[in-house]
Amino acid sequence: MNLKNYLVARQKKIDRALDRYLPKENAKPATIHKAMRYSLFAGGKRLRPILCLAAAETCGGKIDGALPLSCALECIHTYSLVHDDLPSMDNDDFRRGRPTCHKVFGDGIAVLAGDALLTSAFEIVSHAKTPRRYDMSILLREIAIAAGSQKLIAGQVADLEAEGQKTTRAQVRYIHENKTAAILTTSVRLGAMSANANPKQLSAITKFGRALGLAFQIIDDILDVTQTSEKLGKSAGKDIAAKKATYPAVIGLEKSRAEARRLTGEAHHALSIFGKKAEALHELANYLLEREY
Ligand code: GRG
């Protein structure tokens, strides 16, 4: 499989669907719809929706069945970035290569654009066809829990509270598992659910998502220390400057690399029950985890 062509084709499919689901830019009140679309169509890689569609195919389903769920995940991810960039949180001026939402529309509209993207996600989920094993309440609960105060928001709270504090390895793991890995895990789980995955398949996909999500964030932490800003395409060394809780800060670079490699192996191994059907998920894991770190 040609990964580059695969990614571009999937991104296009997801972008077209997002465009259909979201209110048009001039829908009243235009400011909020402009702000939502400004951040949503800013050139994100669409990793979460792409993983969702790939998990659906791995479990024997069709991508169209997973499409609304995959779009909902991208709305939640974008909302979290818009809010994370706010001055009261990470205070970033640039995101996805352009000025952040609050820099263009002001803090108030950026807060509301994030709120509206989060709310839209649930409306979009309601368009999903429900497979036999997973009814709408199960799909809604899955996404609500992942985005809620015990997962995504829990990770963000722990991250904010850890800044400048001495943290343990368990605390950093908690932050990464919730802030980053939870939505990635839910992405593959929802794809699997849309394909009516059996319990064994869902459990394998969940293990894959958890290992992939944690490895992805540990590698991000390592790259922040080891790479230049030019190579990263964003400012390097930000974590140290902000005294963030990261793996390299807590266990050092070498142990962080070893942990990322161990989790990468675990992610691939989790897919063994699917044989050749998991080719796309293996390739996506390679793309995300086999960066030079
Ligand atoms: C505000 C509730 C709330 C949560 C914010 C998303 C987030 C939590 C913080 C942003 C900073 C960060 C390091 C998040 C970890 C996840 C991550 C690596 C996000 C970037 O994801 P990519 O690379 O970005 O998929 P694109 O722009 O391609 O979608």
Short mmCIF file of N, CA, C and O in Angstrom, two decimals, residues 168-231:
data_model
loop_
_atom_site.label_atom_id
_atom_site.label_comp_id
_atom_site.label_asym_id
_atom_site.label_seq_id
_atom_site.Cartn_x
_atom_site.Cartn_y
_atom_site.Cartn_z
N THR A 168 5.81 12.39 39.28
CA THR A 168 6.27 11.01 39.24
C THR A 168 5.96 10.44 37.85
O THR A 168 5.15 10.99 37.10
N ARG A 169 6.58 9.28 37.58
CA ARG A 169 6.32 8.59 36.32
C ARG A 169 4.82 8.24 36.19
O ARG A 169 4.23 8.38 35.12
N ALA A 170 4.23 7.82 37.31
CA ALA A 170 2.80 7.45 37.28
C ALA A 170 1.93 8.66 36.92
O ALA A 170 0.95 8.53 36.19
N GLN A 171 2.32 9.83 37.42
CA GLN A 171 1.53 11.03 37.10
C GLN A 171 1.64 11.40 35.62
O GLN A 171 0.64 11.77 35.00
N VAL A 172 2.85 11.30 35.08
CA VAL A 172 3.01 11.64 33.66
C VAL A 172 2.25 10.64 32.80
O VAL A 172 1.59 11.00 31.82
N ARG A 173 2.31 9.39 33.19
CA ARG A 173 1.57 8.36 32.44
C ARG A 173 0.06 8.67 32.46
O ARG A 173 -0.63 8.58 31.45
N TYR A 174 -0.42 9.07 33.64
CA TYR A 174 -1.84 9.42 33.78
C TYR A 174 -2.21 10.56 32.82
O TYR A 174 -3.23 10.52 32.12
N ILE A 175 -1.35 11.59 32.79
CA ILE A 175 -1.62 12.74 31.91
C ILE A 175 -1.68 12.28 30.45
O ILE A 175 -2.63 12.58 29.72
N HIS A 176 -0.67 11.53 30.03
CA HIS A 176 -0.60 11.12 28.61
C HIS A 176 -1.73 10.16 28.24
O HIS A 176 -2.29 10.24 27.15
N GLU A 177 -2.03 9.24 29.16
CA GLU A 177 -3.10 8.27 28.85
C GLU A 177 -4.44 8.97 28.66
O GLU A 177 -5.25 8.55 27.85
N ASN A 178 -4.64 10.04 29.42
CA ASN A 178 -5.94 10.71 29.34
C ASN A 178 -5.97 11.84 28.32
O ASN A 178 -6.91 11.96 27.56
N LYS A 179 -4.90 12.65 28.31
CA LYS A 179 -4.90 13.81 27.41
C LYS A 179 -4.75 13.40 25.95
O LYS A 179 -5.35 13.98 25.06
N THR A 180 -3.94 12.40 25.69
CA THR A 180 -3.64 12.03 24.31
C THR A 180 -4.21 10.66 23.93
O THR A 180 -4.88 10.52 22.90
N ALA A 181 -3.94 9.65 24.76
CA ALA A 181 -4.26 8.28 24.33
C ALA A 181 -5.76 7.98 24.36
O ALA A 181 -6.24 7.17 23.56
N ALA A 182 -6.51 8.65 25.24
CA ALA A 182 -7.94 8.29 25.36
C ALA A 182 -8.70 8.54 24.06
O ALA A 182 -9.47 7.68 23.61
N ILE A 183 -8.49 9.70 23.44
CA ILE A 183 -9.23 10.00 22.19
C ILE A 183 -8.72 9.10 21.06
O ILE A 183 -9.51 8.64 20.22
N LEU A 184 -7.41 8.82 21.05
CA LEU A 184 -6.89 7.91 20.01
C LEU A 184 -7.47 6.51 20.18
O LEU A 184 -7.84 5.84 19.22
N THR A 185 -7.57 6.06 21.43
CA THR A 185 -8.14 4.73 21.69
C THR A 185 -9.61 4.69 21.28
O THR A 185 -10.07 3.75 20.63
N THR A 186 -10.33 5.75 21.66
CA THR A 186 -11.75 5.80 21.29
C THR A 186 -11.92 5.87 19.77
O THR A 186 -12.90 5.34 19.22
N SER A 187 -10.96 6.48 19.10
CA SER A 187 -11.05 6.56 17.63
C SER A 187 -11.07 5.16 17.02
O SER A 187 -11.93 4.85 16.18
N VAL A 188 -10.13 4.32 17.45
CA VAL A 188 -10.11 2.96 16.86
C VAL A 188 -11.27 2.11 17.40
O VAL A 188 -11.84 1.29 16.68
N ARG A 189 -11.64 2.35 18.65
CA ARG A 189 -12.77 1.58 19.22
C ARG A 189 -14.08 1.89 18.47
O ARG A 189 -14.86 0.98 18.14
N LEU A 190 -14.32 3.18 18.19
CA LEU A 190 -15.55 3.52 17.49
C LEU A 190 -15.56 2.95 16.07
O LEU A 190 -16.60 2.50 15.58
N GLY A 191 -14.39 2.96 15.43
CA GLY A 191 -14.30 2.34 14.10
C GLY A 191 -14.66 0.87 14.20
O GLY A 191 -15.46 0.35 13.40
N ALA A 192 -14.09 0.20 15.19
CA ALA A 192 -14.36 -1.23 15.38
C ALA A 192 -15.85 -1.46 15.67
O ALA A 192 -16.48 -2.36 15.12
N MET A 193 -16.41 -0.62 16.52
CA MET A 193 -17.83 -0.76 16.87
C MET A 193 -18.73 -0.58 15.65
O MET A 193 -19.70 -1.31 15.46
N SER A 194 -18.36 0.39 14.79
CA SER A 194 -19.19 0.63 13.59
C SER A 194 -19.19 -0.62 12.70
O SER A 194 -20.12 -0.83 11.91
N ALA A 195 -18.13 -1.43 12.82
CA ALA A 195 -18.03 -2.66 12.02
C ALA A 195 -18.60 -3.86 12.76
O ALA A 195 -18.37 -5.00 12.37
N ASN A 196 -19.29 -3.57 13.87
CA ASN A 196 -19.91 -4.63 14.67
C ASN A 196 -18.88 -5.64 15.19
O ASN A 196 -19.11 -6.85 15.21
N ALA A 197 -17.72 -5.10 15.62
CA ALA A 197 -16.63 -5.97 16.11
C ALA A 197 -17.11 -6.88 17.23
O ALA A 197 -17.92 -6.47 18.07
N ASN A 198 -16.57 -8.12 17.25
CA ASN A 198 -16.91 -9.01 18.37
C ASN A 198 -16.01 -8.64 19.57
O ASN A 198 -15.05 -7.87 19.41
N PRO A 199 -16.33 -9.15 20.78
CA PRO A 199 -15.57 -8.72 21.97
C PRO A 199 -14.06 -8.94 21.85
O PRO A 199 -13.28 -8.11 22.30
N LYS A 200 -13.65 -10.03 21.21
CA LYS A 200 -12.22 -10.30 21.07
C LYS A 200 -11.55 -9.25 20.16
O LYS A 200 -10.47 -8.74 20.45
N GLN A 201 -12.24 -8.92 19.08
CA GLN A 201 -11.70 -7.90 18.16
C GLN A 201 -11.63 -6.53 18.85
O GLN A 201 -10.63 -5.82 18.74
N LEU A 202 -12.70 -6.19 19.59
CA LEU A 202 -12.74 -4.88 20.25
C LEU A 202 -11.63 -4.78 21.30
O LEU A 202 -10.98 -3.74 21.45
N SER A 203 -11.39 -5.89 22.00
CA SER A 203 -10.34 -5.87 23.03
C SER A 203 -8.96 -5.70 22.38
O SER A 203 -8.11 -4.93 22.87
N ALA A 204 -8.72 -6.35 21.25
CA ALA A 204 -7.43 -6.22 20.56
C ALA A 204 -7.25 -4.79 20.05
O ALA A 204 -6.17 -4.19 20.20
N ILE A 205 -8.32 -4.22 19.49
CA ILE A 205 -8.25 -2.84 18.97
C ILE A 205 -8.00 -1.85 20.12
O ILE A 205 -7.27 -0.88 19.99
N THR A 206 -8.60 -2.12 21.28
CA THR A 206 -8.42 -1.24 22.44
C THR A 206 -6.96 -1.27 22.90
O THR A 206 -6.36 -0.23 23.18
N LYS A 207 -6.39 -2.48 22.96
CA LYS A 207 -4.97 -2.60 23.36
C LYS A 207 -4.08 -1.86 22.38
O LYS A 207 -3.15 -1.16 22.77
N PHE A 208 -4.39 -1.99 21.10
CA PHE A 208 -3.63 -1.30 20.06
C PHE A 208 -3.71 0.22 20.29
O PHE A 208 -2.69 0.91 20.32
N GLY A 209 -4.91 0.74 20.50
CA GLY A 209 -5.10 2.18 20.67
C GLY A 209 -4.37 2.72 21.88
O GLY A 209 -3.73 3.78 21.80
N ARG A 210 -4.42 1.99 22.97
CA ARG A 210 -3.76 2.47 24.21
C ARG A 210 -2.24 2.54 24.03
O ARG A 210 -1.61 3.52 24.41
N ALA A 211 -1.69 1.48 23.46
CA ALA A 211 -0.23 1.44 23.29
C ALA A 211 0.21 2.50 22.27
O ALA A 211 1.18 3.24 22.50
N LEU A 212 -0.54 2.60 21.18
CA LEU A 212 -0.23 3.60 20.15
C LEU A 212 -0.31 5.02 20.73
O LEU A 212 0.58 5.84 20.52
N GLY A 213 -1.37 5.29 21.48
CA GLY A 213 -1.60 6.64 22.02
C GLY A 213 -0.50 7.05 22.98
O GLY A 213 0.01 8.17 22.92
N LEU A 214 -0.12 6.13 23.86
CA LEU A 214 0.91 6.47 24.85
C LEU A 214 2.26 6.63 24.15
O LEU A 214 3.00 7.59 24.42
N ALA A 215 2.58 5.71 23.23
CA ALA A 215 3.86 5.80 22.51
C ALA A 215 3.91 7.11 21.72
O ALA A 215 4.94 7.81 21.71
N PHE A 216 2.81 7.48 21.08
CA PHE A 216 2.74 8.71 20.27
C PHE A 216 3.11 9.93 21.13
O PHE A 216 3.92 10.77 20.73
N GLN A 217 2.55 10.00 22.34
CA GLN A 217 2.82 11.17 23.18
C GLN A 217 4.24 11.14 23.76
O GLN A 217 4.89 12.18 23.88
N ILE A 218 4.74 9.94 24.10
CA ILE A 218 6.12 9.86 24.62
C ILE A 218 7.10 10.32 23.53
O ILE A 218 8.03 11.09 23.79
N ILE A 219 6.84 9.90 22.29
CA ILE A 219 7.72 10.30 21.18
C ILE A 219 7.63 11.82 20.98
O ILE A 219 8.64 12.49 20.76
N ASP A 220 6.43 12.37 21.11
CA ASP A 220 6.26 13.82 21.02
C ASP A 220 7.10 14.53 22.09
O ASP A 220 7.74 15.54 21.81
N ASP A 221 7.08 13.98 23.30
CA ASP A 221 7.89 14.55 24.40
C ASP A 221 9.38 14.50 24.05
O ASP A 221 10.12 15.45 24.30
N ILE A 222 9.81 13.36 23.49
CA ILE A 222 11.24 13.19 23.16
C ILE A 222 11.64 14.19 22.08
O ILE A 222 12.67 14.87 22.19
N LEU A 223 10.81 14.29 21.03
CA LEU A 223 11.14 15.18 19.92
C LEU A 223 11.23 16.63 20.37
O LEU A 223 12.04 17.40 19.85
N ASP A 224 10.42 16.99 21.35
CA ASP A 224 10.47 18.37 21.85
C ASP A 224 11.86 18.69 22.42
O ASP A 224 12.31 19.84 22.37
N VAL A 225 12.54 17.65 22.93
CA VAL A 225 13.87 17.85 23.51
C VAL A 225 14.96 17.71 22.45
O VAL A 225 15.96 18.42 22.47
N THR A 226 14.77 16.76 21.51
CA THR A 226 15.89 16.40 20.63
C THR A 226 15.90 17.11 19.28
O THR A 226 16.91 17.09 18.59
N GLN A 227 14.78 17.68 18.85
CA GLN A 227 14.72 18.24 17.49
C GLN A 227 14.74 19.76 17.48
O GLN A 227 14.39 20.40 18.47
N THR A 228 15.08 20.29 16.32
CA THR A 228 15.05 21.74 16.16
C THR A 228 13.62 22.16 15.79
O THR A 228 12.82 21.34 15.33
N SER A 229 13.34 23.43 15.97
CA SER A 229 12.01 23.95 15.63
C SER A 229 11.72 23.76 14.14
O SER A 229 10.60 23.43 13.76
N GLU A 230 12.78 23.94 13.29
CA GLU A 230 12.57 23.79 11.83
C GLU A 230 12.10 22.38 11.53
O GLU A 230 11.16 22.18 10.76
N LYS A 231 12.77 21.40 12.14
CA LYS A 231 12.40 20.01 11.85
C LYS A 231 11.01 19.67 12.36
O LYS A 231 10.26 18.92 11.74
#
